[in-house]
Short mmCIF file of C-alpha atoms and ligand atoms in Angstrom, two decimals:
data_model
loop_
_atom_site.label_atom_id
_atom_site.label_comp_id
_atom_site.label_asym_id
_atom_site.label_seq_id
_atom_site.Cartn_x
_atom_site.Cartn_y
_atom_site.Cartn_z
CA UNK A 101 -15.66 -69.58 -78.38
CA UNK A 102 -14.94 -67.71 -75.20
CA UNK A 103 -11.26 -68.61 -75.46
CA UNK A 104 -11.15 -67.35 -79.02
CA UNK A 105 -12.70 -64.09 -77.96
CA UNK A 106 -10.27 -63.41 -75.14
CA UNK A 107 -7.36 -64.33 -77.37
CA UNK A 108 -8.53 -61.81 -79.95
CA UNK A 109 -8.96 -59.25 -77.22
CA UNK A 110 -5.45 -59.75 -75.92
CA UNK A 111 -4.08 -59.10 -79.40
CA UNK A 112 -5.66 -55.67 -79.57
CA UNK A 113 -2.88 -53.92 -77.66
CA UNK A 114 0.90 -54.07 -78.01
CA UNK A 115 2.35 -55.89 -75.00
CA UNK A 116 5.34 -53.67 -74.29
CA UNK A 117 3.66 -50.82 -72.43
CA UNK A 118 5.00 -49.88 -69.01
CA UNK A 119 3.70 -52.34 -66.42
CA UNK A 120 1.66 -51.63 -63.26
CA UNK A 121 4.68 -52.29 -61.03
CA UNK A 122 6.60 -49.51 -62.79
CA UNK A 123 3.82 -47.02 -62.08
CA UNK A 124 3.45 -48.26 -58.50
CA UNK A 125 7.17 -47.82 -57.88
CA UNK A 126 6.85 -44.23 -59.14
CA UNK A 127 3.94 -43.50 -56.79
CA UNK A 128 5.94 -44.95 -53.90
CA UNK A 129 8.88 -42.69 -54.78
CA UNK A 130 6.65 -39.61 -54.93
CA UNK A 131 5.31 -40.48 -51.48
CA UNK A 132 8.87 -40.89 -50.23
CA UNK A 133 9.76 -37.41 -51.45
CA UNK A 134 6.59 -35.70 -50.23
CA UNK A 135 6.86 -33.59 -47.08
CA UNK A 136 5.36 -34.83 -43.80
CA UNK A 137 1.57 -34.75 -43.50
CA UNK A 138 0.93 -33.86 -47.15
CA UNK A 139 -1.34 -34.83 -50.02
CA UNK A 140 -0.55 -34.43 -53.74
CA UNK A 141 -3.12 -34.11 -56.55
CA UNK A 142 -2.56 -34.92 -60.23
CA UNK A 143 -5.16 -34.26 -62.91
CA UNK A 144 -5.67 -35.77 -66.36
CA UNK A 145 -5.10 -33.58 -69.41
CA UNK A 146 -8.09 -31.81 -70.89
CA UNK A 147 -9.67 -32.89 -74.15
CA UNK A 148 -8.86 -30.20 -76.70
CA UNK A 149 -11.33 -29.23 -79.37
CA UNK A 150 -10.00 -28.96 -82.92
CA UNK A 151 -13.11 -27.56 -84.54
CA UNK A 152 -16.87 -27.95 -84.23
CA UNK A 153 -17.45 -31.53 -83.06
CA UNK A 154 -13.92 -32.80 -83.78
CA UNK A 155 -11.40 -33.01 -80.96
CA UNK A 156 -7.61 -33.38 -81.12
CA UNK A 157 -6.30 -36.82 -80.29
CA UNK A 158 -6.22 -37.05 -76.50
CA UNK A 159 -2.79 -36.99 -74.92
CA UNK A 160 -2.51 -37.89 -71.26
CA UNK A 161 -0.78 -35.60 -68.81
CA UNK A 162 2.73 -37.10 -68.59
CA UNK A 163 2.87 -36.98 -64.77
CA UNK A 164 -0.45 -38.78 -64.43
CA UNK A 165 0.64 -41.33 -67.03
CA UNK A 166 3.97 -41.84 -65.26
CA UNK A 167 2.17 -42.52 -61.99
CA UNK A 168 -0.72 -44.65 -63.23
CA UNK A 169 -0.48 -45.79 -66.87
CA UNK A 170 -4.01 -44.41 -67.32
CA UNK A 171 -4.62 -43.05 -70.83
CA UNK A 172 -8.11 -41.59 -70.50
CA UNK A 173 -9.37 -38.10 -69.63
CA UNK A 174 -11.42 -36.82 -66.64
CA UNK A 175 -9.42 -38.25 -63.77
CA UNK A 176 -7.71 -37.10 -60.60
CA UNK A 177 -5.18 -38.99 -58.49
CA UNK A 178 -4.49 -38.18 -54.85
CA UNK A 179 -1.35 -39.50 -53.16
CA UNK A 180 -0.93 -39.27 -49.40
CA UNK A 181 2.34 -39.19 -47.53
CA UNK A 182 0.87 -41.07 -44.59
CA UNK A 183 -1.80 -43.72 -44.54
CA UNK A 184 -5.37 -42.46 -44.26
CA UNK A 185 -8.37 -44.34 -42.88
CA UNK A 186 -11.56 -44.77 -44.88
CA UNK A 187 -15.06 -44.85 -43.36
CA UNK A 188 -14.70 -48.59 -42.69
CA UNK A 189 -11.40 -48.11 -40.88
CA UNK A 190 -9.26 -49.44 -43.77
CA UNK A 191 -5.87 -47.87 -44.50
CA UNK A 192 -5.12 -46.29 -47.87
CA UNK A 193 -2.37 -44.05 -49.19
CA UNK A 194 -3.78 -43.19 -52.63
CA UNK A 195 -7.11 -42.71 -54.28
CA UNK A 196 -7.90 -42.45 -57.97
CA UNK A 197 -11.09 -41.10 -59.55
CA UNK A 198 -11.61 -42.09 -63.20
CA UNK A 199 -14.28 -41.78 -65.86
CA UNK A 200 -17.00 -44.44 -65.66
CA UNK A 201 -17.82 -47.05 -68.28
CA UNK A 202 -20.55 -45.83 -70.62
CA UNK A 203 -21.82 -48.15 -73.32
CA UNK A 204 -23.15 -45.38 -75.56
CA UNK A 205 -20.09 -43.15 -75.27
CA UNK A 206 -17.73 -46.07 -75.78
CA UNK A 207 -19.36 -46.82 -79.14
CA UNK A 208 -18.36 -43.35 -80.29
CA UNK A 209 -15.07 -42.58 -78.61
CA UNK A 210 -13.58 -45.90 -77.63
CA UNK A 211 -13.22 -48.33 -74.79
CA UNK A 212 -12.93 -47.14 -71.23
CA UNK A 213 -11.42 -49.04 -68.34
CA UNK A 214 -13.84 -47.74 -65.74
CA UNK A 215 -12.89 -48.04 -62.09
CA UNK A 216 -12.98 -51.85 -62.16
CA UNK A 217 -10.76 -51.99 -65.23
CA UNK A 218 -8.28 -49.68 -63.53
CA UNK A 219 -8.29 -51.94 -60.47
CA UNK A 220 -7.72 -55.04 -62.62
CA UNK A 221 -5.45 -53.81 -65.40
CA UNK A 222 -3.53 -50.98 -63.77
CA UNK A 223 -3.68 -52.57 -60.32
CA UNK A 224 -4.65 -49.35 -58.56
CA UNK A 225 -7.06 -50.81 -56.07
CA UNK A 226 -8.50 -47.72 -54.45
CA UNK A 227 -10.17 -46.42 -57.62
CA UNK A 228 -13.65 -44.93 -57.92
CA UNK A 229 -15.88 -43.27 -60.48
CA UNK A 230 -15.06 -39.59 -60.92
CA UNK A 231 -18.62 -38.52 -60.03
CA UNK A 232 -17.88 -39.68 -56.45
CA UNK A 233 -15.10 -37.13 -55.97
CA UNK A 234 -17.57 -34.33 -55.24
CA UNK A 235 -18.90 -35.93 -52.08
CA UNK A 236 -15.74 -37.71 -51.11
CA UNK A 237 -15.19 -36.88 -47.48
CA UNK A 238 -11.67 -35.61 -46.99
CA UNK A 239 -10.70 -32.66 -44.83
CA UNK A 240 -7.84 -31.01 -46.74
CA UNK A 241 -7.29 -28.48 -43.95
CA UNK A 242 -5.76 -31.18 -41.77
CA UNK A 243 -2.70 -31.49 -44.04
CA UNK A 244 0.39 -29.36 -43.56
CA UNK A 245 0.80 -29.26 -47.34
CA UNK A 246 -1.56 -29.71 -50.28
CA UNK A 247 0.63 -30.14 -53.34
CA UNK A 248 -0.61 -29.48 -56.87
CA UNK A 249 0.26 -27.56 -60.03
CA UNK A 250 -1.46 -24.25 -60.54
CA UNK A 251 -4.37 -24.42 -62.95
CA UNK A 252 -4.29 -22.80 -66.35
CA UNK A 253 -8.02 -22.05 -66.54
CA UNK A 254 -8.32 -23.49 -70.04
CA UNK A 255 -10.61 -26.47 -69.55
CA UNK A 256 -14.05 -26.66 -71.14
CA UNK A 257 -17.05 -27.48 -68.99
CA UNK A 258 -19.46 -30.23 -69.90
CA UNK A 259 -22.40 -28.99 -67.83
CA UNK A 260 -24.10 -32.41 -68.02
CA UNK A 261 -21.19 -34.24 -66.41
CA UNK A 262 -20.43 -33.78 -62.71
CA UNK A 263 -17.28 -35.85 -63.03
CA UNK A 264 -15.66 -34.14 -66.03
CA UNK A 265 -12.26 -32.52 -65.62
CA UNK A 266 -13.80 -29.05 -65.29
CA UNK A 267 -15.94 -30.28 -62.39
CA UNK A 268 -13.10 -32.22 -60.76
CA UNK A 269 -10.97 -29.07 -60.77
CA UNK A 270 -13.76 -26.83 -59.40
CA UNK A 271 -14.62 -29.40 -56.73
CA UNK A 272 -10.96 -29.70 -55.80
CA UNK A 273 -10.55 -25.93 -55.53
CA UNK A 274 -13.60 -25.80 -53.32
CA UNK A 275 -12.34 -28.60 -51.10
CA UNK A 276 -8.87 -27.14 -50.63
CA UNK A 277 -10.03 -23.51 -50.37
CA UNK A 278 -8.15 -22.33 -53.43
CA UNK A 279 -9.80 -19.61 -55.49
CA UNK A 280 -6.75 -18.24 -57.17
CA UNK A 281 -5.48 -18.79 -60.66
CA UNK A 282 -2.43 -17.08 -62.03
CA UNK A 283 -3.48 -13.74 -63.40
CA UNK A 284 -7.00 -14.00 -62.03
CA UNK A 285 -8.40 -11.80 -59.26
CA UNK A 286 -8.72 -13.67 -56.01
CA UNK A 287 -11.84 -13.52 -53.92
CA UNK A 288 -10.28 -15.39 -51.04
CA UNK A 289 -6.70 -15.79 -49.87
CA UNK A 290 -5.44 -19.31 -50.51
CA UNK A 291 -5.12 -21.44 -47.41
CA UNK A 292 -1.58 -21.40 -46.24
CA UNK A 293 -1.15 -25.16 -46.65
CA UNK A 294 -1.33 -24.79 -50.42
CA UNK A 295 1.97 -25.50 -52.16
CA UNK A 296 2.24 -24.95 -55.92
CA UNK A 297 6.00 -25.49 -56.19
CA UNK A 298 7.12 -28.68 -54.51
CA UNK A 299 5.48 -30.99 -57.02
CA UNK A 300 7.65 -29.54 -59.81
CA UNK A 301 10.75 -30.51 -57.86
CA UNK A 302 9.51 -33.96 -56.92
CA UNK A 303 8.37 -34.88 -60.42
CA UNK A 304 11.35 -33.23 -62.13
CA UNK A 305 13.85 -35.06 -59.96
CA UNK A 306 12.18 -38.40 -60.67
CA UNK A 307 11.51 -37.95 -64.36
CA UNK A 308 14.98 -36.67 -65.26
CA UNK A 309 16.49 -40.08 -64.38
CA UNK A 310 15.13 -42.89 -66.52
CA UNK A 311 14.50 -46.45 -65.32
CA UNK A 312 15.51 -49.46 -67.45
CA UNK A 313 11.88 -49.79 -68.64
CA UNK A 314 11.82 -46.18 -69.76
CA UNK A 315 15.20 -46.50 -71.47
CA UNK A 316 13.89 -49.52 -73.34
CA UNK A 317 10.96 -47.49 -74.70
CA UNK A 318 13.20 -44.53 -75.49
CA UNK A 319 15.59 -46.80 -77.38
CA UNK A 320 12.66 -48.02 -79.46
CA UNK A 321 11.35 -44.49 -80.13
CA UNK A 322 14.84 -43.35 -81.12
CA UNK A 323 15.58 -46.35 -83.32
CA UNK A 324 12.25 -45.98 -85.12
CA UNK A 325 13.00 -42.32 -85.77
CA UNK A 326 16.46 -43.10 -87.14
CA UNK A 327 14.98 -45.68 -89.53
CA UNK A 328 12.69 -42.90 -90.79
CA UNK A 329 15.75 -40.72 -91.45
CA UNK A 330 17.53 -43.55 -93.27
CA UNK A 331 14.54 -44.33 -95.51
CA UNK A 332 14.19 -40.65 -96.37
CA UNK A 333 17.89 -40.38 -97.18
CA UNK A 334 17.43 -43.18 -99.70
CA UNK A 335 14.22 -41.72 -101.15
CA UNK A 336 15.30 -38.06 -101.28
CA UNK A 337 15.38 -36.39 -104.68
CA UNK A 338 14.53 -33.01 -106.19
CA UNK A 339 10.84 -32.56 -106.92
CA UNK A 340 9.51 -34.31 -103.81
CA UNK A 341 7.40 -32.15 -101.52
CA UNK A 342 8.14 -31.37 -97.90
CA UNK A 343 4.82 -32.94 -97.02
CA UNK A 344 5.57 -36.29 -98.63
CA UNK A 345 8.95 -36.43 -96.94
CA UNK A 346 7.12 -35.86 -93.65
CA UNK A 347 4.79 -38.67 -94.70
CA UNK A 348 7.63 -41.11 -95.32
CA UNK A 349 9.04 -40.52 -91.83
CA UNK A 350 5.65 -40.82 -90.20
CA UNK A 351 4.77 -43.92 -92.21
CA UNK A 352 7.90 -45.60 -90.87
CA UNK A 353 6.89 -44.55 -87.33
CA UNK A 354 3.48 -46.11 -87.79
CA UNK A 355 4.93 -49.24 -89.34
CA UNK A 356 6.64 -49.77 -85.97
CA UNK A 357 3.42 -49.08 -84.03
CA UNK A 358 4.35 -45.60 -82.86
CA UNK A 359 1.17 -43.90 -81.77
CA UNK A 360 2.07 -40.32 -82.65
CA UNK A 361 4.82 -37.89 -83.33
CA UNK A 362 6.30 -36.49 -80.11
CA UNK A 363 5.93 -32.98 -81.58
CA UNK A 364 4.80 -31.66 -84.95
CA UNK A 365 7.26 -32.81 -87.61
CA UNK A 366 9.60 -30.14 -88.94
CA UNK A 367 10.54 -30.63 -92.60
CA UNK A 368 12.06 -27.53 -94.15
CA UNK A 369 13.88 -27.19 -97.46
CA UNK A 370 16.34 -24.33 -98.02
CA UNK A 371 15.22 -21.13 -96.33
CA UNK A 372 12.41 -22.94 -94.55
CA UNK A 373 15.08 -24.68 -92.48
CA UNK A 374 15.87 -21.31 -90.89
CA UNK A 375 12.44 -21.27 -89.22
CA UNK A 376 13.13 -23.22 -86.06
CA UNK A 377 9.66 -24.65 -85.58
CA UNK A 378 8.63 -24.75 -89.24
CA UNK A 379 5.70 -27.16 -89.23
CA UNK A 380 3.75 -25.97 -92.28
CA UNK A 381 5.81 -28.28 -94.51
CA UNK A 382 4.10 -26.74 -97.53
CA UNK A 383 6.79 -26.53 -100.21
CA UNK A 384 5.47 -28.59 -103.13
CA UNK A 385 8.76 -29.20 -104.96
CA UNK A 386 12.12 -29.17 -103.26
CA UNK A 387 15.07 -28.09 -105.36
CA UNK A 388 18.39 -29.71 -106.16
CA UNK A 389 20.50 -26.89 -104.71
CA UNK A 390 18.74 -26.92 -101.33
CA UNK A 391 19.42 -28.63 -98.05
CA UNK A 392 16.59 -30.38 -96.28
CA UNK A 393 16.33 -30.01 -92.50
CA UNK A 394 14.23 -32.74 -90.90
CA UNK A 395 13.47 -32.72 -87.17
CA UNK A 396 11.14 -35.59 -86.32
CA UNK A 397 10.59 -37.85 -83.35
CA UNK A 398 8.42 -40.90 -83.03
CA UNK A 399 6.45 -41.21 -79.80
CA UNK A 400 6.38 -44.84 -78.75
CA UNK A 401 4.07 -45.80 -75.87
CA UNK A 402 4.44 -42.31 -74.47
CA UNK A 403 8.19 -41.79 -74.91
CA UNK A 404 9.50 -39.52 -77.62
CA UNK A 405 12.66 -39.30 -79.65
CA UNK A 406 13.93 -35.97 -80.99
CA UNK A 407 16.27 -36.31 -83.95
CA UNK A 408 17.34 -33.93 -86.69
CA UNK A 409 19.23 -34.65 -89.86
CA UNK A 410 20.10 -32.12 -92.54
CA UNK A 411 20.90 -33.49 -95.96
CA UNK A 412 21.48 -32.12 -99.48
CA UNK A 413 18.43 -32.66 -101.70
CA UNK A 414 20.55 -33.87 -104.63
CA UNK A 415 22.67 -36.19 -102.49
CA UNK A 416 25.88 -34.12 -102.55
CA UNK A 417 26.93 -31.33 -100.20
CA UNK A 418 28.22 -28.18 -101.94
CA UNK A 419 31.45 -26.64 -100.58
CA UNK A 420 29.49 -24.04 -98.62
CA UNK A 421 27.03 -26.57 -97.24
CA UNK A 422 29.85 -28.86 -96.23
CA UNK A 423 31.71 -26.04 -94.48
CA UNK A 424 28.68 -25.13 -92.37
CA UNK A 425 27.73 -28.77 -91.78
CA UNK A 426 31.15 -29.66 -90.47
CA UNK A 427 31.20 -26.79 -87.97
CA UNK A 428 27.87 -28.02 -86.58
CA UNK A 429 29.10 -31.61 -86.61
CA UNK A 430 32.31 -30.75 -84.76
CA UNK A 431 30.39 -28.77 -82.16
CA UNK A 432 28.05 -31.69 -81.61
CA UNK A 433 30.72 -34.40 -81.62
CA UNK A 434 32.94 -32.48 -79.18
CA UNK A 435 30.07 -31.87 -76.76
CA UNK A 436 29.04 -35.51 -77.06
CA UNK A 437 32.50 -36.77 -76.25
CA UNK A 438 32.53 -34.68 -73.06
CA UNK A 439 29.35 -36.36 -71.86
CA UNK A 440 29.61 -38.17 -68.56
CA UNK A 441 28.08 -37.92 -65.09
CA UNK A 442 28.86 -34.63 -63.34
CA UNK A 443 29.20 -32.49 -66.47
CA UNK A 444 26.61 -29.69 -66.77
CA UNK A 445 24.49 -28.60 -69.73
CA UNK A 446 26.14 -25.18 -69.37
CA UNK A 447 29.59 -26.72 -69.88
CA UNK A 448 28.48 -28.63 -72.99
CA UNK A 449 26.80 -25.51 -74.33
CA UNK A 450 29.88 -23.37 -73.87
CA UNK A 451 32.09 -25.82 -75.75
CA UNK A 452 29.61 -26.18 -78.63
CA UNK A 453 29.02 -22.43 -78.90
CA UNK A 454 32.74 -21.70 -78.92
CA UNK A 455 33.21 -24.10 -81.84
CA UNK A 456 30.30 -22.58 -83.77
CA UNK A 457 31.56 -19.04 -83.13
CA UNK A 458 35.12 -19.86 -84.15
CA UNK A 459 33.85 -21.65 -87.27
CA UNK A 460 31.62 -18.74 -88.32
CA UNK A 461 34.51 -16.33 -87.78
CA UNK A 462 36.91 -18.51 -89.81
CA UNK A 463 34.47 -18.44 -92.74
CA UNK A 464 34.04 -14.65 -92.43
CA UNK A 465 30.34 -14.96 -91.63
CA UNK A 466 30.87 -13.03 -88.39
CA UNK A 467 33.75 -10.55 -87.95
CA UNK A 468 35.37 -12.39 -85.03
CA UNK A 469 34.56 -15.23 -82.66
CA UNK A 470 33.28 -12.87 -79.96
CA UNK A 471 30.87 -11.00 -82.24
CA UNK A 472 27.22 -11.21 -81.28
CA UNK A 473 25.03 -13.04 -83.77
CA UNK A 474 21.74 -14.89 -84.21
CA UNK A 475 22.97 -17.79 -86.32
CA UNK A 476 22.64 -20.27 -83.40
CA UNK A 477 19.58 -18.90 -81.63
CA UNK A 478 18.46 -21.90 -79.55
CA UNK A 479 19.70 -24.04 -76.69
CA UNK A 480 22.05 -26.99 -77.12
CA UNK A 481 20.33 -29.65 -75.06
CA UNK A 482 17.23 -30.81 -73.26
CA UNK A 483 16.02 -33.99 -71.61
CA UNK A 484 13.66 -36.25 -73.55
CA UNK A 485 11.12 -38.69 -72.14
CA UNK A 486 7.35 -38.50 -71.82
CA UNK A 487 7.71 -34.91 -73.02
CA UNK A 488 10.01 -33.92 -75.84
CA UNK A 489 11.33 -31.22 -73.52
CA UNK A 490 11.18 -33.43 -70.49
CA UNK A 491 10.75 -32.45 -66.86
CA UNK A 492 13.91 -32.02 -64.84
CA UNK A 493 15.46 -30.01 -62.03
CA UNK A 494 18.54 -28.84 -63.93
CA UNK A 495 20.87 -31.31 -62.23
CA UNK A 496 24.29 -31.98 -63.69
CA UNK A 497 24.37 -35.02 -65.96
CA UNK A 498 23.83 -38.31 -64.16
CA UNK A 499 23.67 -41.96 -65.16
CA UNK A 500 20.44 -42.85 -67.00
CA UNK A 501 19.54 -39.36 -68.12
CA UNK A 502 18.57 -39.18 -71.78
CA UNK A 503 19.02 -35.87 -73.54
CA UNK A 504 19.63 -34.21 -76.89
CA UNK A 505 22.68 -32.47 -78.29
CA UNK A 506 21.52 -30.25 -81.12
CA UNK A 507 23.74 -27.43 -82.32
CA UNK A 508 22.64 -25.57 -85.43
CA UNK A 509 23.60 -22.76 -87.79
CA UNK A 510 20.86 -20.92 -89.68
CA UNK A 511 21.66 -18.21 -92.22
CA UNK A 512 18.45 -16.55 -93.44
CA UNK A 513 18.24 -14.46 -96.59
CA UNK A 514 19.55 -10.90 -96.21
CA UNK A 515 21.87 -11.86 -93.37
CA UNK A 516 24.88 -9.61 -92.94
CA UNK A 517 27.32 -11.93 -94.71
CA UNK A 518 28.25 -13.07 -98.23
CA UNK A 519 25.15 -14.07 -100.19
CA UNK A 520 26.60 -17.48 -100.93
CA UNK A 521 25.73 -18.52 -97.36
CA UNK A 522 22.10 -17.38 -97.51
CA UNK A 523 19.52 -20.09 -97.14
CA UNK A 524 21.85 -22.60 -95.53
CA UNK A 525 20.34 -24.05 -92.38
CA UNK A 526 21.89 -27.01 -90.59
CA UNK A 527 20.89 -28.70 -87.36
CA UNK A 528 22.21 -32.05 -86.22
CA UNK A 529 20.33 -33.45 -83.26
CA UNK A 530 21.05 -36.73 -81.54
CA UNK A 531 19.75 -38.50 -78.47
CA UNK A 532 22.27 -39.51 -75.83
CA UNK A 533 22.06 -41.82 -72.83
CA UNK A 534 24.37 -40.97 -69.94
CA UNK A 535 26.13 -44.10 -68.72
CA UNK A 536 28.13 -44.82 -65.56
CA UNK A 537 31.27 -43.20 -66.91
CA UNK A 538 30.38 -41.77 -70.29
CA UNK A 539 27.59 -41.92 -72.83
CA UNK A 540 25.86 -44.00 -75.44
CA UNK A 541 24.71 -42.45 -78.70
CA UNK A 542 21.20 -43.86 -79.14
CA UNK A 543 20.53 -42.37 -82.56
CA UNK A 544 23.66 -43.50 -84.37
CA UNK A 545 21.73 -45.68 -86.83
CA UNK A 546 21.02 -42.54 -88.88
CA UNK A 547 24.19 -41.38 -90.68
CA UNK A 548 25.72 -38.22 -89.25
CA UNK A 549 28.88 -37.39 -91.19
CA UNK A 550 28.97 -35.86 -94.69
CA UNK A 551 30.50 -39.04 -96.09
CA UNK A 552 28.01 -41.39 -94.40
CA UNK A 553 25.06 -39.29 -95.55
CA UNK A 554 26.27 -39.08 -99.15
CA UNK A 555 26.84 -42.84 -99.21
CA UNK A 556 23.40 -43.57 -97.78
CA UNK A 557 21.73 -41.23 -100.28
CA UNK A 558 23.20 -43.27 -103.15
CA UNK A 559 21.22 -46.33 -102.06
CA UNK A 560 18.00 -47.32 -103.79
CA UNK A 561 14.65 -46.76 -102.15
CA UNK A 562 11.56 -48.94 -102.57
CA UNK A 563 9.72 -45.63 -102.90
CA UNK A 564 11.51 -44.87 -106.20
CA UNK A 565 8.95 -47.15 -107.84
CA UNK A 566 5.95 -45.79 -105.95
CA UNK A 567 3.85 -43.67 -108.28
CA UNK A 568 0.29 -42.46 -107.88
CA UNK A 569 -2.32 -41.00 -110.26
CA UNK A 570 -2.09 -37.27 -110.86
CA UNK A 571 -4.45 -35.01 -108.91
CA UNK A 572 -7.09 -33.67 -111.29
CA UNK A 573 -8.91 -30.34 -111.09
CA UNK A 574 -8.22 -26.61 -111.26
CA UNK A 575 -4.92 -25.03 -110.37
N1 LIG B 434 12.06 -30.71 -81.97
C1 LIG B 434 12.11 -29.75 -80.95
C2 LIG B 434 13.46 -29.60 -80.43
O1 LIG B 434 14.41 -29.96 -81.10
O2 LIG B 434 13.69 -29.21 -79.32
MN1 MN B 435 15.38 -31.01 -79.40
MN1 MN B 436 14.26 -31.54 -82.47
#
């Protein structure tokens, strides 16, 4: 009976999460990079309220997750450069305060590890209940540097809980003598050992280079997202809604055990594609003469893909759509082929922008290639990882970075060009791994060229046969 129970229990979680030794290696690296005689503090993300008594799904702070694997709120981690001694004379170089087990609360909001669970499952031995932080005896004034990120002052207080995030932050501020918040009047000058900058550099320099374990999870997130694009290419037809197309992608993500989307899914037909972060996805019937821009990324065990495909709703690119699409494609392909260690984002961007500008000039959409315009209003690239726009320190490309290349051309209605271009919006976004001497396209499973897309869209979809009862009621 007992055996059966523990077997069941072990099946309740996927088994390909990052392992405790990954997180430990990251904590060791942070310590290595910390300045002499310093302590660093990392806090859990706040719980965000959606409305009344409903909260948004909790999403852990990526730095804290990277360093611990902990996926619960109300926690603070302290890392020390040098070993400290506890009251019994034992050495320690880290201490973690986490939310306690609570039978009643766990019935409502889910299982908690508690400090013992963290010790056993995450293998962070020096872990305590968060309510013990308040009286934890540590003289922060003895450190040359106290490293943390400035607070945003946007955390709700639970007055009945001395260990909630609000309390942990107030207690921490008290302990380190920090009254200030950006934009807030200070009542006391911060102690001069407070350092709000160094942690950005330390965490950015670590997180911008992915380990093999992280690359494995990113490959999965990216593959899952490309399967979503492929299934939608097969299912696409006039009359579908933006929302149901979003649903097909996200269903595929879930089928592969993705927890979330890495960012709100962007599914915009025609003119809606010109709105860069269009997340309403409200259009009830997409039309045969429109293009569909779909920017979606599965988040798999914390790591997110970021992939965009733009396809013709009726399965065939018009001449104008093809002309714009191929400019964007050439810009992307050329930048991709330049990818190797040592190249900078600025260099890739220049090459891609030059191709877009020349292409727009050749089509007469702008008067000449040097004319200023807003048809490509966003950046070309960013790192991906635990955040869709992942932490980094703007280094040149290096082996094991993973980043996007995502040129686009967006021609809103009433633009200063021939009307035949209005409403065309194209972005092609792929995820690239930098290798020792070049790159690997991680998102190649989703067709990218005009010909590949048109061929894929001719294939049958199992969803062609999926019909549901009509929605009854007033208009
Ligand atoms: N999906 C957000 C971006 O492409 O950066
Ligand atoms: Mn992107
Ligand atoms: Mn994107």
